[in-house]
CSV table of C-alpha atoms in Angstrom, one decimal:
chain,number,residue,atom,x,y,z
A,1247,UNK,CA,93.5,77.6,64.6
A,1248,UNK,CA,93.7,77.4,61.1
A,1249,UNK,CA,96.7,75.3,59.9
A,1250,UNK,CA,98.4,75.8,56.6
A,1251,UNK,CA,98.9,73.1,53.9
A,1252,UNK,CA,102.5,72.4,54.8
A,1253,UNK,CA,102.4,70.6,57.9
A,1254,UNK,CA,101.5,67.0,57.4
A,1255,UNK,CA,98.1,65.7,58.8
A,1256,UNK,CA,98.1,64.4,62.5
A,1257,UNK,CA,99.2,61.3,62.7
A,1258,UNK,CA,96.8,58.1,63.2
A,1259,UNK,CA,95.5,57.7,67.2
A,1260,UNK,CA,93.8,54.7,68.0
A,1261,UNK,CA,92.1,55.9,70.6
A,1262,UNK,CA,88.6,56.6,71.9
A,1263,UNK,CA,89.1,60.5,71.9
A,1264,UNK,CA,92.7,62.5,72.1
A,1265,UNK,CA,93.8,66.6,72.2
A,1266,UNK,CA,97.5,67.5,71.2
A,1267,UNK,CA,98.0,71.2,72.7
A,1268,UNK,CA,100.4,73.6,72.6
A,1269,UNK,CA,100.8,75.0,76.4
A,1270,UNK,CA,102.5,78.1,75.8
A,1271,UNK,CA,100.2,79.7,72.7
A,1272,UNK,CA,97.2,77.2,74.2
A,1273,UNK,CA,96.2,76.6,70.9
A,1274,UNK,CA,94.6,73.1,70.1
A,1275,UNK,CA,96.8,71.5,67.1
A,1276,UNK,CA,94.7,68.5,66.7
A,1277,UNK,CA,92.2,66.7,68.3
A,1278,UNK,CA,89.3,64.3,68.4
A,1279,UNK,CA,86.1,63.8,70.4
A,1280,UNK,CA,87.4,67.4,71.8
A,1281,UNK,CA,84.4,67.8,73.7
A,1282,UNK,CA,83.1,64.3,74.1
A,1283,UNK,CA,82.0,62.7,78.1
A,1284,UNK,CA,84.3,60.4,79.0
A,1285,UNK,CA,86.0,58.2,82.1
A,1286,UNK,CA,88.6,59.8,82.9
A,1287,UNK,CA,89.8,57.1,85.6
A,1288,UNK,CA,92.9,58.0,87.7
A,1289,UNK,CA,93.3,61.0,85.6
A,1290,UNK,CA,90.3,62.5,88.7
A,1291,UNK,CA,93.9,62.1,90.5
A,1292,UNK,CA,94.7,65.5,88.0
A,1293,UNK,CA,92.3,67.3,90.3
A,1294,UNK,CA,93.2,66.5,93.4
A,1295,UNK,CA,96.5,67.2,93.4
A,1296,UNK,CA,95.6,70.4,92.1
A,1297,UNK,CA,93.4,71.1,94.9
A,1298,UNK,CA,96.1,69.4,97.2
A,1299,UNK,CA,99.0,71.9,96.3
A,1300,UNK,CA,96.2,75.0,96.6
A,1301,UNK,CA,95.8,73.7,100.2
A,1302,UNK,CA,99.4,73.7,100.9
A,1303,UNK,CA,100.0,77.2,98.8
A,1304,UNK,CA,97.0,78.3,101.1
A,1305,UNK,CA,98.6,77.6,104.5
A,1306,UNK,CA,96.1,74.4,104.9
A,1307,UNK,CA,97.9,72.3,104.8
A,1308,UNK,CA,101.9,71.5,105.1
A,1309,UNK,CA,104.2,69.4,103.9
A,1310,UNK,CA,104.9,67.4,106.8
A,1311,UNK,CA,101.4,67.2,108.7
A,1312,UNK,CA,100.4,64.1,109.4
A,1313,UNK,CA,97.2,62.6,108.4
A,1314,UNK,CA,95.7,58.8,109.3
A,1315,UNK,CA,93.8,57.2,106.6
A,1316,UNK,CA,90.2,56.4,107.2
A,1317,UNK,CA,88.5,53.4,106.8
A,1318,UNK,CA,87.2,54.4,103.6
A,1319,UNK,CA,90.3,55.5,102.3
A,1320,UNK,CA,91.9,52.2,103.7
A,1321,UNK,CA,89.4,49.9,102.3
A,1322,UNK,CA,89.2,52.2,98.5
A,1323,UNK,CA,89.6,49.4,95.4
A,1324,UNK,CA,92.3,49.8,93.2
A,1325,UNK,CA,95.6,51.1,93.3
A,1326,UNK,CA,97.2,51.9,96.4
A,1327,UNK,CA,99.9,53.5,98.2
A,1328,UNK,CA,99.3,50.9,101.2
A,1329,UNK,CA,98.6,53.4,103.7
A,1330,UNK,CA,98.7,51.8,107.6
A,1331,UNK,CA,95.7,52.9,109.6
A,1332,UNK,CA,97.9,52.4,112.6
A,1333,UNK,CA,101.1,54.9,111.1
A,1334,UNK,CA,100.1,58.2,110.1
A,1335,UNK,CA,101.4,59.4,106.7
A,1336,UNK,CA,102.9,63.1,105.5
A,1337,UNK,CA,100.9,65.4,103.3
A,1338,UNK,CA,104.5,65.0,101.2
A,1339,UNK,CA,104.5,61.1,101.3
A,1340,UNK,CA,101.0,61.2,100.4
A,1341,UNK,CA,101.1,63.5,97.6
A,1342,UNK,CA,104.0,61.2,96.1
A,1343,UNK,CA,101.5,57.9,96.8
A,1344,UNK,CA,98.9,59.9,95.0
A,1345,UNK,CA,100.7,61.1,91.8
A,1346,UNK,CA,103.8,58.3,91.5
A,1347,UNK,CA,101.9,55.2,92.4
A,1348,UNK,CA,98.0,56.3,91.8
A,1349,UNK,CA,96.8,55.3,95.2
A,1350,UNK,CA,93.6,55.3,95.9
A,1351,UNK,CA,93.7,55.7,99.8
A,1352,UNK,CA,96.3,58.5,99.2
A,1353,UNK,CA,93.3,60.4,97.3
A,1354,UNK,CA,90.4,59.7,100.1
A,1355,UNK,CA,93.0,60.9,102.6
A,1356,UNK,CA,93.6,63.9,101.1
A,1357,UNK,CA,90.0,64.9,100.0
A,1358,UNK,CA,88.8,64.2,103.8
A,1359,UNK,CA,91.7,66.3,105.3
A,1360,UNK,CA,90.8,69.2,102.4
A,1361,UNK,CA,87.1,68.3,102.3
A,1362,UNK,CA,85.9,67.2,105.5
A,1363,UNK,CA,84.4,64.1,103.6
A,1364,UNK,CA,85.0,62.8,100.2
A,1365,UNK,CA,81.6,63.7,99.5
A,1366,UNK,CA,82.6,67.8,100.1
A,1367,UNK,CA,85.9,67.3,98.5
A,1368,UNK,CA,83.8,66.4,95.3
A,1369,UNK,CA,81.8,69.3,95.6
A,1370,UNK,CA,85.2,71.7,95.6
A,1371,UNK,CA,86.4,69.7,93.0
A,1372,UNK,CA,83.4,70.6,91.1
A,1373,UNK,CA,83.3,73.9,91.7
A,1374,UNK,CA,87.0,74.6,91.0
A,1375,UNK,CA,86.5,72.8,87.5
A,1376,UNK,CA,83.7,75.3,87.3
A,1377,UNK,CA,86.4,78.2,87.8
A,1378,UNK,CA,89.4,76.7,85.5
A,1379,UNK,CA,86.4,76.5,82.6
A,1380,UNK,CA,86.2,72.9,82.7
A,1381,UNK,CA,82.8,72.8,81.3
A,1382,UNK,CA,82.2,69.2,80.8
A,1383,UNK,CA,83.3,67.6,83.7
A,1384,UNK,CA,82.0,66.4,87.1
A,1385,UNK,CA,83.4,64.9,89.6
A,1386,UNK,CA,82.3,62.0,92.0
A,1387,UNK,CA,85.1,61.1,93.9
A,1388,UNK,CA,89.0,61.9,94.3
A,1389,UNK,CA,90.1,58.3,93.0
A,1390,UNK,CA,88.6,57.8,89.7
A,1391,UNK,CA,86.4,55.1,90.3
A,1392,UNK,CA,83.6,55.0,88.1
A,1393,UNK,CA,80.4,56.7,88.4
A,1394,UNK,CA,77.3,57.8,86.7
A,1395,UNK,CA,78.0,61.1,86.8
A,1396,UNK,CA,81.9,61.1,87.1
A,1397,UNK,CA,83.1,62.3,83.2
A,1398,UNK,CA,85.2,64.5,81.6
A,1399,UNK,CA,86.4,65.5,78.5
A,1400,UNK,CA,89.9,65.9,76.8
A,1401,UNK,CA,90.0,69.6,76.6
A,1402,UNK,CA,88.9,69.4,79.9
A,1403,UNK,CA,91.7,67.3,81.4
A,1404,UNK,CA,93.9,69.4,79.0
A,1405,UNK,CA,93.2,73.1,80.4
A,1406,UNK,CA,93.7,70.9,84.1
A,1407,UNK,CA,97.2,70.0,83.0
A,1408,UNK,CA,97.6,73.1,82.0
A,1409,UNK,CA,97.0,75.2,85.3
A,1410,UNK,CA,98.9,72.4,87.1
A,1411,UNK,CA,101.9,73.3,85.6
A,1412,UNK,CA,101.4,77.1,85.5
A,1413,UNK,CA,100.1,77.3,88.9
A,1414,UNK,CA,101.9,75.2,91.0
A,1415,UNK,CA,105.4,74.5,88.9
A,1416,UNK,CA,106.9,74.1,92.8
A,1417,UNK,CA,105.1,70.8,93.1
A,1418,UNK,CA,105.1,69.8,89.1
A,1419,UNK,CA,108.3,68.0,89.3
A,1420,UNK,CA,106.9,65.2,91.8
A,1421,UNK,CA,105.3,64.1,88.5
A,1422,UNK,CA,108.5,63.3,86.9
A,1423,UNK,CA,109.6,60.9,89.8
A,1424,UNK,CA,110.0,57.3,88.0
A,1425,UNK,CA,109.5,55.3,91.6
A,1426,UNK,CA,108.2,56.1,94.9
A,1427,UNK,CA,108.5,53.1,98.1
A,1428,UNK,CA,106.6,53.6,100.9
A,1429,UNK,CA,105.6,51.2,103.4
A,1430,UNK,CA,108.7,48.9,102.4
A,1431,UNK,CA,106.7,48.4,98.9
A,1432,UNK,CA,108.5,50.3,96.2
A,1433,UNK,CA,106.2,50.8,92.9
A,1434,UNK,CA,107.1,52.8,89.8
A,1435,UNK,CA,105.5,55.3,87.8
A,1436,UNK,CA,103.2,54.1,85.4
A,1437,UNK,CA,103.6,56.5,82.8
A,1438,UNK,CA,105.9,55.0,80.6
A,1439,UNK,CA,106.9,57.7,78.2
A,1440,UNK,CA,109.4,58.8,81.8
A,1441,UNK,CA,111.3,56.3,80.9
A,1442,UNK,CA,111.8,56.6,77.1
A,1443,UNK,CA,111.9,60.1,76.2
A,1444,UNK,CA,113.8,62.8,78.6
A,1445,UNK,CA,111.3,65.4,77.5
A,1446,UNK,CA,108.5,64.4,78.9
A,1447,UNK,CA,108.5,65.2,82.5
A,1448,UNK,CA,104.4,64.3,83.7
A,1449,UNK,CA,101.3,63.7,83.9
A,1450,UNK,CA,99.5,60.9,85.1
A,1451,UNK,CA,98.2,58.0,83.6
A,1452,UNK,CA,94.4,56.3,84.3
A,1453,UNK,CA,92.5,53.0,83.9
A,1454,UNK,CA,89.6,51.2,84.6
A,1455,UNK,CA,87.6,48.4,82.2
A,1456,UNK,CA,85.1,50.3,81.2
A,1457,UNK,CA,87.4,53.7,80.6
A,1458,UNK,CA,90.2,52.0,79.3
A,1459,UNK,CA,93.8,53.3,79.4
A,1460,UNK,CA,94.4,56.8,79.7
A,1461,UNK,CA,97.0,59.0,79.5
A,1462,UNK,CA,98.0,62.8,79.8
A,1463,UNK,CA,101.5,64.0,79.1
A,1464,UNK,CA,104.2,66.8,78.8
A,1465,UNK,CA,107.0,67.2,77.2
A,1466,UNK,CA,109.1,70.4,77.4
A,1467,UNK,CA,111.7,69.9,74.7
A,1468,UNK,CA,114.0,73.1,72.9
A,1469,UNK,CA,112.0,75.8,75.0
A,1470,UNK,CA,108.8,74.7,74.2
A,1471,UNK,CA,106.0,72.8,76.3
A,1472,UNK,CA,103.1,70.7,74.7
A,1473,UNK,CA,100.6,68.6,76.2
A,1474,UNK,CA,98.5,65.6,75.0
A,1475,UNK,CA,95.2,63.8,75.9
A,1476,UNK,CA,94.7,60.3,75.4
A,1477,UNK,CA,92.0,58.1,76.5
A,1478,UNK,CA,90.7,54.7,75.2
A,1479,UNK,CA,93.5,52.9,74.5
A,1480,UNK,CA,93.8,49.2,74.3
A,1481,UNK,CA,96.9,49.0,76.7
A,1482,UNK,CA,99.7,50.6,78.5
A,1483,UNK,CA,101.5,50.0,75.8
A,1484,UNK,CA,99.2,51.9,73.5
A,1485,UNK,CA,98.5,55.0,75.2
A,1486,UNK,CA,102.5,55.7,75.6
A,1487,UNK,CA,102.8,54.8,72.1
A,1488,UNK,CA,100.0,57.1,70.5
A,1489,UNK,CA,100.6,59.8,73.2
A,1490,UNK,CA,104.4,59.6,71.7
A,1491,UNK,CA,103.3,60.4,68.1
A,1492,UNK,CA,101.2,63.4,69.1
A,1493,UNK,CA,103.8,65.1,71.2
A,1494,UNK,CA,106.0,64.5,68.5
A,1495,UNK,CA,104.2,65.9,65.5
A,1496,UNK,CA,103.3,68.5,67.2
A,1497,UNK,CA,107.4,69.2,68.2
A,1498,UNK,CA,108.7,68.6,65.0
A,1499,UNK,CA,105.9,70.6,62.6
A,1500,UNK,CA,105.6,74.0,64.6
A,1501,UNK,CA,107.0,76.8,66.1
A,1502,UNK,CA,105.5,79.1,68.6
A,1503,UNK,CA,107.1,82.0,68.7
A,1504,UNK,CA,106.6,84.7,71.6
A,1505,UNK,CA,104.6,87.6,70.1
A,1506,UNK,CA,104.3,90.0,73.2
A,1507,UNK,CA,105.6,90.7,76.5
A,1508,UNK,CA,103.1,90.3,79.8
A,1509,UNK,CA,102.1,94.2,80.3
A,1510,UNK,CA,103.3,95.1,77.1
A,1511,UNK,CA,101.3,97.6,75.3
A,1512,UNK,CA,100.2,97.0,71.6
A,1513,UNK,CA,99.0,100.2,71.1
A,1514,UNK,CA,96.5,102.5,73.0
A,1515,UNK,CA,93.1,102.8,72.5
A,1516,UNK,CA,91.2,106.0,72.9
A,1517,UNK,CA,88.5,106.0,75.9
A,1518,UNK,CA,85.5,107.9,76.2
A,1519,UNK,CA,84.0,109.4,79.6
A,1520,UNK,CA,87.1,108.3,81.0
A,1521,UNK,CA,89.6,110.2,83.7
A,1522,UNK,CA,92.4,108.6,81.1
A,1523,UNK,CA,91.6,109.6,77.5
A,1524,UNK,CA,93.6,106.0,76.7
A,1525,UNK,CA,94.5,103.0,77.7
A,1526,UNK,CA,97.3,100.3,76.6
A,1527,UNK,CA,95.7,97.1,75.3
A,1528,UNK,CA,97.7,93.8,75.1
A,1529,UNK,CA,98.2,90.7,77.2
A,1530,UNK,CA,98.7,90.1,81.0
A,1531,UNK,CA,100.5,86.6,80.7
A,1532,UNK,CA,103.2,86.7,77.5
A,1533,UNK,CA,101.5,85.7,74.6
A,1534,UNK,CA,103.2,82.8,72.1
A,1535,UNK,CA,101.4,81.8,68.9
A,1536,UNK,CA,101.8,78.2,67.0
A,1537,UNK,CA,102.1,78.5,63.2
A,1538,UNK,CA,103.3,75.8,60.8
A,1539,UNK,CA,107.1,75.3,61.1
A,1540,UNK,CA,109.1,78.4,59.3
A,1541,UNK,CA,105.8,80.5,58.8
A,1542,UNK,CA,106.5,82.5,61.6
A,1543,UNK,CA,108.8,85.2,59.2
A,1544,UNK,CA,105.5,85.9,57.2
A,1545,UNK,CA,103.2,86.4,59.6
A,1546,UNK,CA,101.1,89.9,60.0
A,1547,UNK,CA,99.4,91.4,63.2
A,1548,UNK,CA,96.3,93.0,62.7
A,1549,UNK,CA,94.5,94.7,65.2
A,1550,UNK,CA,90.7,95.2,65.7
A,1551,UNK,CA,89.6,96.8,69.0
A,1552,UNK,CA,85.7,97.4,70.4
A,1553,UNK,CA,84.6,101.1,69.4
A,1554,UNK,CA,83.5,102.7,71.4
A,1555,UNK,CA,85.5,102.3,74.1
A,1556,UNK,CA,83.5,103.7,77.2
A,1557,UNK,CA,84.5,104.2,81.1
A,1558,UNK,CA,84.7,102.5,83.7
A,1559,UNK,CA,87.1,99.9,82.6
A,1560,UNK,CA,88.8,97.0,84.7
A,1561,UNK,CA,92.5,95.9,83.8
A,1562,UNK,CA,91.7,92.7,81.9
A,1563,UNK,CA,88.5,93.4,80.1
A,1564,UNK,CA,88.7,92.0,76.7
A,1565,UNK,CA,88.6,95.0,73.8
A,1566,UNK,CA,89.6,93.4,71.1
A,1567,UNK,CA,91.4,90.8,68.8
A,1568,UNK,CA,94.8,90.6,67.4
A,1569,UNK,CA,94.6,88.5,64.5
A,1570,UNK,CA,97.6,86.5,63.2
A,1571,UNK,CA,97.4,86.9,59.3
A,1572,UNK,CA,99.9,85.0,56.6
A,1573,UNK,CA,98.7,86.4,53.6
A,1574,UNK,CA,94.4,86.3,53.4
A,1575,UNK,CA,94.1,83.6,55.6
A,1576,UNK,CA,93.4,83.9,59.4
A,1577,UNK,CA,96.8,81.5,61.2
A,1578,UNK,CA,95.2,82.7,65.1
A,1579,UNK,CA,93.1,84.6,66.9
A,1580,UNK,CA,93.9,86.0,70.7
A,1581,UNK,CA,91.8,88.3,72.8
A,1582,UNK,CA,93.5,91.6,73.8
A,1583,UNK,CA,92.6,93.3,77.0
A,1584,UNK,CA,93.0,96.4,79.4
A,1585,UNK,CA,96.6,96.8,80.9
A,1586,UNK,CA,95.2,99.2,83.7
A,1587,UNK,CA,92.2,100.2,85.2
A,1588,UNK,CA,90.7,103.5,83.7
A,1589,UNK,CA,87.7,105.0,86.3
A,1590,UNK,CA,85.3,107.3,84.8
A,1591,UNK,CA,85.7,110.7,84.7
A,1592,UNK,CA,84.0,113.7,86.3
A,1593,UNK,CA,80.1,114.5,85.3
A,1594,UNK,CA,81.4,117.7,82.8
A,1595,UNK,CA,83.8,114.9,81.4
A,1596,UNK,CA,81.3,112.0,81.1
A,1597,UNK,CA,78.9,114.8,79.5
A,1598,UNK,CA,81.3,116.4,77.2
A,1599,UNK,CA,82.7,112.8,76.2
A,1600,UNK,CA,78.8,111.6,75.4
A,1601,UNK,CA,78.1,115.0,73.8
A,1602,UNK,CA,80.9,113.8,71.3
A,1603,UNK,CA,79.7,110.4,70.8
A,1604,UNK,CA,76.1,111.4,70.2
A,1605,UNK,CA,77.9,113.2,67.5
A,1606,UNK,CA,79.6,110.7,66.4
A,1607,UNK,CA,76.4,108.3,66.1
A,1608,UNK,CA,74.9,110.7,63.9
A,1609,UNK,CA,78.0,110.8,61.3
A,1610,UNK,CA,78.0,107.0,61.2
């Protein structure tokens, strides 16, 4: 994104790498060390609760199964919920130990149950990072620990926030719970910024030595949602406190606007050797754009599709880009796609409709 000269620079962030991100437009307002390996600690917890609320979405698993933790998960280092291996837990108490208190024995219980082992819970967590376009991560383990292998990145963990919230918003709100007590122990949430700013309603915080503290947050304020990355921080202190002045730059210096509807056609575009001679091109999720704080008046859509458009085409396929303009320069750039499916037409029409392109080609 391109951002004009009137919104002040991103503020200072002392940390290792960070990515402030605008959920609804999903544009990237600032960043650093974007794409850069890191620890991500207890932020693997990201994952699988992800994977944990697909289970229960999927039948699965259920919200009041009960499931003994194993002697692995028992014994796992770190934070715990301070499972009993004699006193089975819920799948709902678990989750709760997982994303409220970080434990570590919550996470091995739920990859085994999900997984079979940790070891094949890893390998879905891998390939579902595959799927959400998380290109620089891998996953080791469902805790966090470290391991050789086990890094992500911030845009990673950011486009993982992302689909937590829009995929799953029936089991977002346990990440806004400031306490959960379970086996007579209560332990709060460590994420800090629950505490001091009402807007901020998740994620999950992260830590080990060698990672240092780590922290992914939300805040939905005045009907918009934006989400930060921060890792390598020098203390729980610091990560609330430079998380903070991302989420607010980002509030108080743009605007997102919606721009279209879901299904909502821009314009049509003609097809060739099709059974439709056109289909409506636009966005299957409603599409918002971010642009510097009262720029959203001057902005101009322009339009430029793939010629020539030629059947068989699937509802999604990208065939084009609208391109947000404020004046000569360039604010954003979003794909447009297919809003319907357009099968190819009969042989006289696919031969008539490459007569005319062949025609065509020799005028161009």
């Amino acid at each position: 994104m391109a951002v004009a000269a009137t919104v002040p620079q991103p503020p200072e962030v002392a940390a290792a790498a960070y990515i402030i991100e605008d959920a609804q437009s999903g544009q990237v307002l600032a960043s650093k060390g974007l794409h850069d390996q890191v620890e991500p600690a207890s932020l693997t917890k990201l994952m699988t609760a992800y994977l944990s609320f697909k289970a229960l979405s999927e039948g699965r698993l259920k919200p009041d199964q009960m499931l003994t933790v194993s002697d692995k998960g028992w014994r796992s280092e770190g934070s715990r919920m301070f499972l009993d291996p004699k006193k089975p837990a819920s799948v709902d108490d678990l989750l709760k130990g997982l994303i409220v208190q970080s434990g570590n024995d919550a996470a091995v219980t739920l990859a085994e149950a999900i997984g079979g082992s940790e070891e094949g819970f890893a390998q879905i967590m891998n390939a579902e990072a595959k799927r959400l376009g998380m290109t620089n991560t891998h996953f080791d383990n469902s805790t966090g620990l470290p391991g050789p292998q086990h890094l992500t990145s911030v845009a990673d963990l950011a486009i993982l926030a992302n689909a937590i919230i829009r995929d799953y918003p029936q089991y977002y709100p346990i990440y806004s719970l400031k306490s959960f007590a379970y086996n007579n122990i209560n332990q709060p949430n460590r994420n800090l910024l629950l505490y001091r700013d009402p807007s901020v309603d998740g994620l999950k915080t992260g830590h080990t030595s060698s990672a240092g503290y780590n922290l992914v947050a939300s805040s939905n304020r005045n009907g918009r949602r934006v989400i930060s990355v921060v890792v390598g921080t020098e203390s729980p202190e610091a990560r609330a406190t430079e998380s903070s002045k991302l989420l607010n730059w980002a509030l108080q210096f743009f605007d997102t606007p919606k721009l279209y509807n879901a299904n909502e056609s821009i314009t049509d575009v003609k097809v060739y050797k099709g059974k439709s001679s056109t289909v409506g091109v636009g966005f299957l999720r409603d599409a918002y754009v971010s642009v510097p704080q009262g720029s959203a008046k001057n902005l101009k859509p322009v339009l430029e599709t793939v010629q020539p458009v030629v059947a068989p085409i699937a509802k999604g396929r990208v065939l084009g880009t609208l391109k947000l303009m404020d004046g000569e320069q360039v604010v954003a750039e979003k794909e447009v796609v297919a809003l319907a499916d357009v099968p190819e037409a009969g042989w006289f029409g696919r031969l008539w409709d490459g007569l005319v392109l062949w025609v065509k080609g020799l005028f161009a």
